[in-house]
XYZ file of C-alpha atoms in Angstrom:
409
model
C 86.186 77.571 24.415
C 83.221 76.819 26.686
C 79.878 77.325 25.018
C 77.052 79.214 26.664
C 73.438 78.353 26.236
C 70.732 80.888 25.721
C 68.245 79.476 28.181
C 64.919 81.151 28.802
C 64.597 81.988 32.474
C 61.265 81.936 34.342
C 58.792 84.553 33.164
C 58.129 87.558 35.362
C 55.854 86.620 38.227
C 52.696 88.602 37.628
C 51.762 88.164 41.293
C 54.765 90.307 42.214
C 52.955 93.599 41.802
C 54.282 97.166 41.852
C 52.785 97.371 45.332
C 54.932 94.400 46.403
C 58.045 96.121 45.065
C 57.105 99.309 46.882
C 56.571 97.371 50.112
C 59.918 95.604 49.759
C 61.650 98.933 49.275
C 59.771 100.544 52.146
C 61.081 97.727 54.372
C 64.629 98.491 53.165
C 65.849 101.929 54.303
C 69.021 101.599 52.233
C 66.986 101.762 49.042
C 66.603 105.513 49.564
C 70.354 105.983 49.687
C 71.897 103.676 47.091
C 71.148 101.414 44.128
C 72.545 98.244 45.638
C 73.791 95.553 43.236
C 76.174 93.861 45.664
C 73.679 91.409 47.145
C 76.059 88.511 46.532
C 78.446 90.338 48.841
C 76.122 91.624 51.536
C 72.509 92.567 50.858
C 70.697 95.545 52.330
C 69.038 94.466 55.561
C 65.302 95.062 56.005
C 64.237 97.092 59.026
C 62.799 93.944 60.663
C 66.301 92.473 60.818
C 67.859 95.642 62.205
C 65.065 95.938 64.780
C 65.501 92.337 65.976
C 69.261 92.713 66.400
C 69.246 96.143 68.021
C 66.371 95.239 70.313
C 68.452 92.420 71.778
C 71.546 94.637 72.088
C 69.485 97.101 74.095
C 68.233 94.215 76.217
C 71.821 93.141 76.910
C 72.685 96.700 77.880
C 69.680 96.924 80.199
C 69.889 93.576 81.996
C 73.181 91.844 81.088
C 74.196 89.456 78.328
C 73.411 86.166 80.069
C 70.099 87.443 81.392
C 69.119 88.801 77.985
C 69.855 85.415 76.378
C 67.677 83.673 78.965
C 64.909 86.222 78.400
C 65.046 85.670 74.629
C 65.496 81.878 74.775
C 62.207 81.078 73.019
C 62.997 83.485 70.188
C 66.498 82.029 69.867
C 65.120 78.493 69.730
C 62.645 79.516 67.044
C 65.547 80.326 64.698
C 66.199 76.581 64.324
C 62.568 76.058 63.274
C 62.777 78.858 60.716
C 66.081 77.578 59.321
C 64.633 74.063 59.058
C 61.670 75.434 57.077
C 64.026 77.349 54.836
C 66.155 74.302 53.944
C 63.531 71.545 54.141
C 65.006 69.639 57.069
C 64.432 69.049 60.794
C 65.483 71.504 63.491
C 67.945 69.074 65.048
C 69.873 69.042 61.741
C 70.677 72.787 61.998
C 73.662 74.463 63.623
C 73.957 78.241 63.991
C 77.491 79.495 63.447
C 79.186 82.827 63.010
C 79.786 82.714 59.246
C 79.529 80.469 56.200
C 83.248 79.708 56.107
C 83.117 78.506 59.706
C 80.085 76.372 58.859
C 81.836 74.840 55.834
C 85.078 74.308 57.750
C 83.339 72.625 60.680
C 81.736 70.200 58.239
C 84.753 69.536 56.029
C 87.356 69.264 58.776
C 84.953 67.031 60.701
C 85.292 64.316 58.042
C 87.687 61.590 59.273
C 89.949 61.400 56.245
C 92.334 58.500 55.638
C 95.328 58.281 53.356
C 94.200 57.492 49.831
C 90.749 59.061 50.204
C 89.584 61.176 47.304
C 87.846 64.556 47.292
C 85.922 65.359 44.119
C 85.158 68.999 43.400
C 84.305 71.364 40.555
C 86.044 73.983 38.439
C 83.975 76.739 40.047
C 85.114 75.945 43.571
C 85.618 78.847 45.953
C 89.180 79.700 46.958
C 88.782 79.152 50.720
C 87.377 75.692 50.105
C 90.184 74.733 47.774
C 92.810 75.874 50.266
C 91.202 73.480 52.752
C 91.412 70.655 50.195
C 95.116 71.341 49.717
C 95.733 71.399 53.449
C 93.940 68.087 53.993
C 95.852 66.611 51.051
C 99.131 67.590 52.729
C 98.031 66.450 56.165
C 96.422 63.101 55.379
C 97.581 62.131 51.900
C 94.152 62.763 50.403
C 93.820 63.039 46.621
C 91.914 66.062 45.250
C 90.363 65.599 41.808
C 88.670 68.383 39.887
C 85.767 67.359 37.679
C 85.755 69.231 34.352
C 82.904 71.394 33.130
C 80.482 70.355 30.461
C 79.911 72.411 27.318
C 77.699 74.853 29.235
C 80.293 75.684 31.878
C 78.723 73.755 34.762
C 80.109 70.658 36.441
C 79.905 67.724 34.036
C 77.534 65.206 35.576
C 78.774 62.494 33.198
C 82.409 63.125 34.108
C 81.539 63.094 37.799
C 79.749 59.781 37.452
C 82.724 58.300 35.628
C 85.186 59.580 38.261
C 83.479 58.002 41.270
C 85.058 54.930 42.842
C 85.222 53.313 46.282
C 87.945 55.760 47.415
C 85.753 58.855 47.129
C 85.130 60.098 50.651
C 83.378 63.364 49.778
C 81.970 65.201 46.779
C 82.262 68.902 47.595
C 80.691 71.409 45.211
C 79.885 75.112 45.206
C 76.244 75.591 44.218
C 76.625 79.122 42.807
C 80.187 80.387 42.252
C 81.313 83.742 43.553
C 82.278 84.908 40.049
C 79.162 84.285 37.980
C 75.484 83.536 37.625
C 75.971 79.808 36.996
C 73.879 77.422 39.104
C 75.522 73.997 39.303
C 73.183 70.968 38.957
C 73.210 70.212 42.665
C 70.427 67.607 42.648
C 72.114 65.605 39.885
C 75.319 65.622 41.912
C 73.303 64.417 44.896
C 72.031 61.374 43.054
C 75.574 60.367 42.141
C 76.871 60.905 45.674
C 74.068 58.881 47.239
C 74.545 55.993 44.788
C 78.283 55.968 45.514
C 77.889 56.135 49.289
C 80.040 59.274 49.394
C 79.409 62.290 51.601
C 78.074 65.303 49.734
C 79.012 68.792 50.980
C 77.300 71.715 49.246
C 78.552 75.280 49.605
C 75.285 77.195 49.232
C 76.650 80.543 50.358
C 75.536 82.318 47.183
C 72.270 80.454 46.594
C 70.273 80.352 49.833
C 67.940 83.321 49.887
C 67.734 83.816 46.136
C 66.873 80.242 45.088
C 64.609 77.582 46.509
C 67.041 75.251 48.286
C 65.624 71.973 49.604
C 68.261 69.643 51.059
C 65.993 66.624 50.631
C 65.529 67.224 46.920
C 69.196 68.098 46.449
C 70.339 65.034 48.377
C 73.246 66.691 50.183
C 74.525 65.461 53.529
C 76.029 68.783 54.542
C 75.236 72.349 53.504
C 76.747 75.648 54.545
C 75.447 79.135 53.974
C 75.679 82.698 55.250
C 73.233 85.238 56.581
C 74.698 88.380 55.036
C 74.138 87.668 51.348
C 70.786 86.863 49.779
C 69.138 86.104 53.130
C 69.626 89.796 54.006
C 70.799 89.055 57.545
C 73.604 90.588 59.595
C 77.250 89.906 58.953
C 78.793 87.309 61.252
C 75.956 84.791 60.906
C 75.736 81.435 59.155
C 73.987 78.077 59.023
C 75.205 74.510 58.806
C 72.900 71.649 57.858
C 73.990 68.130 58.839
C 71.839 65.222 57.735
C 70.952 63.172 60.793
C 71.975 59.905 59.152
C 75.607 61.028 58.730
C 76.035 62.865 62.020
C 77.940 60.076 63.744
C 80.343 59.752 60.817
C 81.705 63.212 61.618
C 83.950 64.486 64.403
C 83.807 68.266 64.850
C 87.289 69.778 64.880
C 86.358 71.878 67.914
C 84.327 70.827 70.951
C 83.371 72.754 74.068
C 80.840 72.521 76.904
C 78.036 73.368 74.512
C 78.977 70.803 71.859
C 79.743 68.061 74.365
C 79.323 67.118 78.033
C 82.287 66.259 80.270
C 80.843 63.076 81.795
C 83.866 61.818 83.769
C 87.511 62.721 84.291
C 88.516 60.835 81.146
C 85.305 60.888 79.091
C 82.979 63.208 77.257
C 79.829 62.766 75.179
C 79.021 64.817 72.115
C 75.569 66.221 71.578
C 73.253 64.012 69.579
C 72.215 66.775 67.175
C 73.872 69.173 64.746
C 74.580 71.627 67.556
C 77.706 69.627 68.283
C 79.140 71.871 65.531
C 78.360 75.020 67.525
C 80.270 76.618 70.378
C 78.846 78.031 73.585
C 79.603 81.701 72.995
C 77.348 83.309 70.406
C 76.313 86.729 69.176
C 72.637 86.362 70.002
C 71.737 89.797 68.669
C 73.114 88.817 65.261
C 71.452 85.398 65.460
C 68.081 86.979 66.184
C 68.669 89.245 63.219
C 69.353 86.146 61.141
C 66.102 84.589 62.373
C 64.218 87.721 61.374
C 65.880 87.626 57.940
C 64.886 83.994 57.398
C 61.321 84.722 58.469
C 61.255 87.727 56.156
C 62.363 85.588 53.191
C 59.854 82.860 54.048
C 57.142 85.494 54.242
C 57.862 86.616 50.677
C 58.223 83.021 49.505
C 61.420 81.660 47.997
C 59.808 80.621 44.686
C 58.549 84.195 44.216
C 61.929 85.638 45.161
C 63.687 83.297 42.739
C 61.374 84.224 39.893
C 61.839 87.948 40.366
C 65.595 87.787 40.959
C 66.293 85.637 37.907
C 64.064 87.829 35.739
C 65.807 91.010 36.860
C 69.202 89.429 36.239
C 68.243 88.324 32.743
C 67.039 91.827 31.984
C 70.359 93.215 33.198
C 72.375 90.694 31.145
C 70.421 91.502 28.027
C 70.904 95.250 28.372
C 74.622 94.973 29.210
C 75.185 92.693 26.217
C 73.898 95.431 23.905
C 76.676 97.847 24.942
C 79.677 97.737 22.570
C 82.769 96.613 24.437
C 80.867 94.979 27.302
C 81.060 91.192 27.567
C 78.705 89.259 29.802
C 80.615 86.332 31.331
C 77.918 84.161 32.900
C 77.812 80.451 32.084
C 75.461 77.565 32.785
C 72.115 76.084 31.839
C 70.403 77.628 34.863
C 71.421 81.110 35.939
C 70.594 83.173 38.980
C 70.719 86.754 40.232
C 74.463 87.282 39.737
C 75.595 88.953 36.520
C 79.298 89.209 35.713
C 80.823 91.193 32.891
C 83.976 92.895 31.661
C 84.440 96.213 29.884
C 87.057 96.150 27.116
C 90.044 98.312 27.978
C 88.648 99.361 31.367
C 90.087 98.449 34.748
C 87.430 96.805 36.937
C 88.214 98.954 39.970
C 87.863 102.086 37.875
C 84.441 100.994 36.671
C 83.366 100.084 40.185
C 84.589 103.427 41.517
C 82.835 105.335 38.744
C 79.539 103.634 39.541
C 79.985 104.159 43.283
C 80.340 107.870 42.595
C 76.858 107.724 41.069
C 75.341 105.889 44.040
C 75.483 102.421 42.474
C 77.096 99.510 44.308
C 78.704 96.629 42.430
C 81.742 94.460 43.251
C 84.773 92.884 41.603
C 85.681 89.181 41.625
C 89.322 88.246 41.008
C 91.335 85.155 40.202
C 92.206 84.039 43.780
C 88.526 83.682 44.651
C 87.852 81.138 41.893
C 91.257 80.393 40.423
C 90.489 77.265 38.397
C 87.563 78.794 36.564
C 89.181 82.187 36.039
C 92.417 80.668 34.750
C 90.486 78.311 32.467
C 88.651 81.242 30.894
C 91.668 83.544 30.766
C 90.081 86.055 33.129
C 91.835 88.032 35.860
C 88.848 89.991 37.120
C 85.156 90.398 36.426
C 82.665 93.020 37.480
C 79.781 91.533 39.489
C 76.309 93.034 39.716
C 73.950 90.950 41.838
C 70.258 91.864 41.966
C 67.671 91.233 44.637
C 63.890 91.457 44.675
C 63.922 95.045 45.975
C 65.870 96.269 42.945
C 63.905 97.874 40.131
C 64.108 98.161 36.361
C 64.812 101.874 36.799
C 67.868 101.015 38.909
C 68.981 98.521 36.278
C 68.625 101.234 33.652
C 70.773 103.572 35.728
C 73.417 100.856 36.109
C 73.482 100.176 32.386
C 73.785 103.870 31.546
C 76.632 104.212 34.018
C 78.479 101.260 32.514
C 77.961 102.691 29.045
C 79.776 105.882 30.042
C 82.759 103.772 31.146
C 83.131 102.445 27.607
C 83.415 105.950 26.220
C 86.354 107.153 28.307
């Protein structure tokens, strides 16, 4: 059985005052309607994001879609600068795409695999990613190897180091799994990948926006993330980071007149930046909403957000663990804003529905989303409550009381 470690999370940030919490909630109209603990699914958007997106939609209605895009071109370009600040890279290493899965797929399927190549991944890998591994294995004869966890439930750095050889083409790891608060040691993985000369693809869908994510410190070559989760952006938005030094090793699976130029009847030239992974058509209203969401997060400061989110999550874990029949399921040395738990004898959907009836949003994670980890732990489903900095201790108390009633029925 995998051991868990009782690790002290960062202390509450005293600079995050009650006035800050009130301001965050005032910027979030949804806070008046629901206690939202599904931020790892889709967070409540702040009004600044909604305003940016709807403003551009109105502009498209007033003057036409192409004309509106031209009118907003400077604002659209500024999104690349904001995303670069967020991830610690240069603007030409950023591609804007329509979701995190598309970002990840464009990166992974852009790797020129050869028969005998190896893909190394982790037990906590997301289902969509693993399906892609299996497809590439069938198509190219690639070998997929899963690195075991260490005693704390995170990817074993020692086992990863021992598994690396000259056939490893890519190390592909999920930073924060969809079914728990675990934070994989991404920077340690990066050191191993760089020493081995292997590409390093990090799925940061669940981590960007709640944790400080710096691609230089992590050492990844490729990173994908979404706008709708902890960044608090619109659905249908995502980011792909491509390290400049590896750009020419990759061939995007899809090219169009935005990603490349048709230079002669029998020739084309790809763009020299990460935008070769984009396509010409884009939802600019959603992208401008994403830019506003990134700027909003940067304005609060990611270190401050991380401190508050992890503190709230630890408070929630501690209170849930005191309820008889409730089992907190989070693993790892470092943990984040996602708390997963089960209620003995209670169906997860019934618990979720009961809480929804009381104005509390949570979600359920099931085996197909993270099959290796769930099978390994003998779990079929877990309840997932994911906090954000606009949540309060009073809301956590209401959630805990609601869960407690589910153990009594």
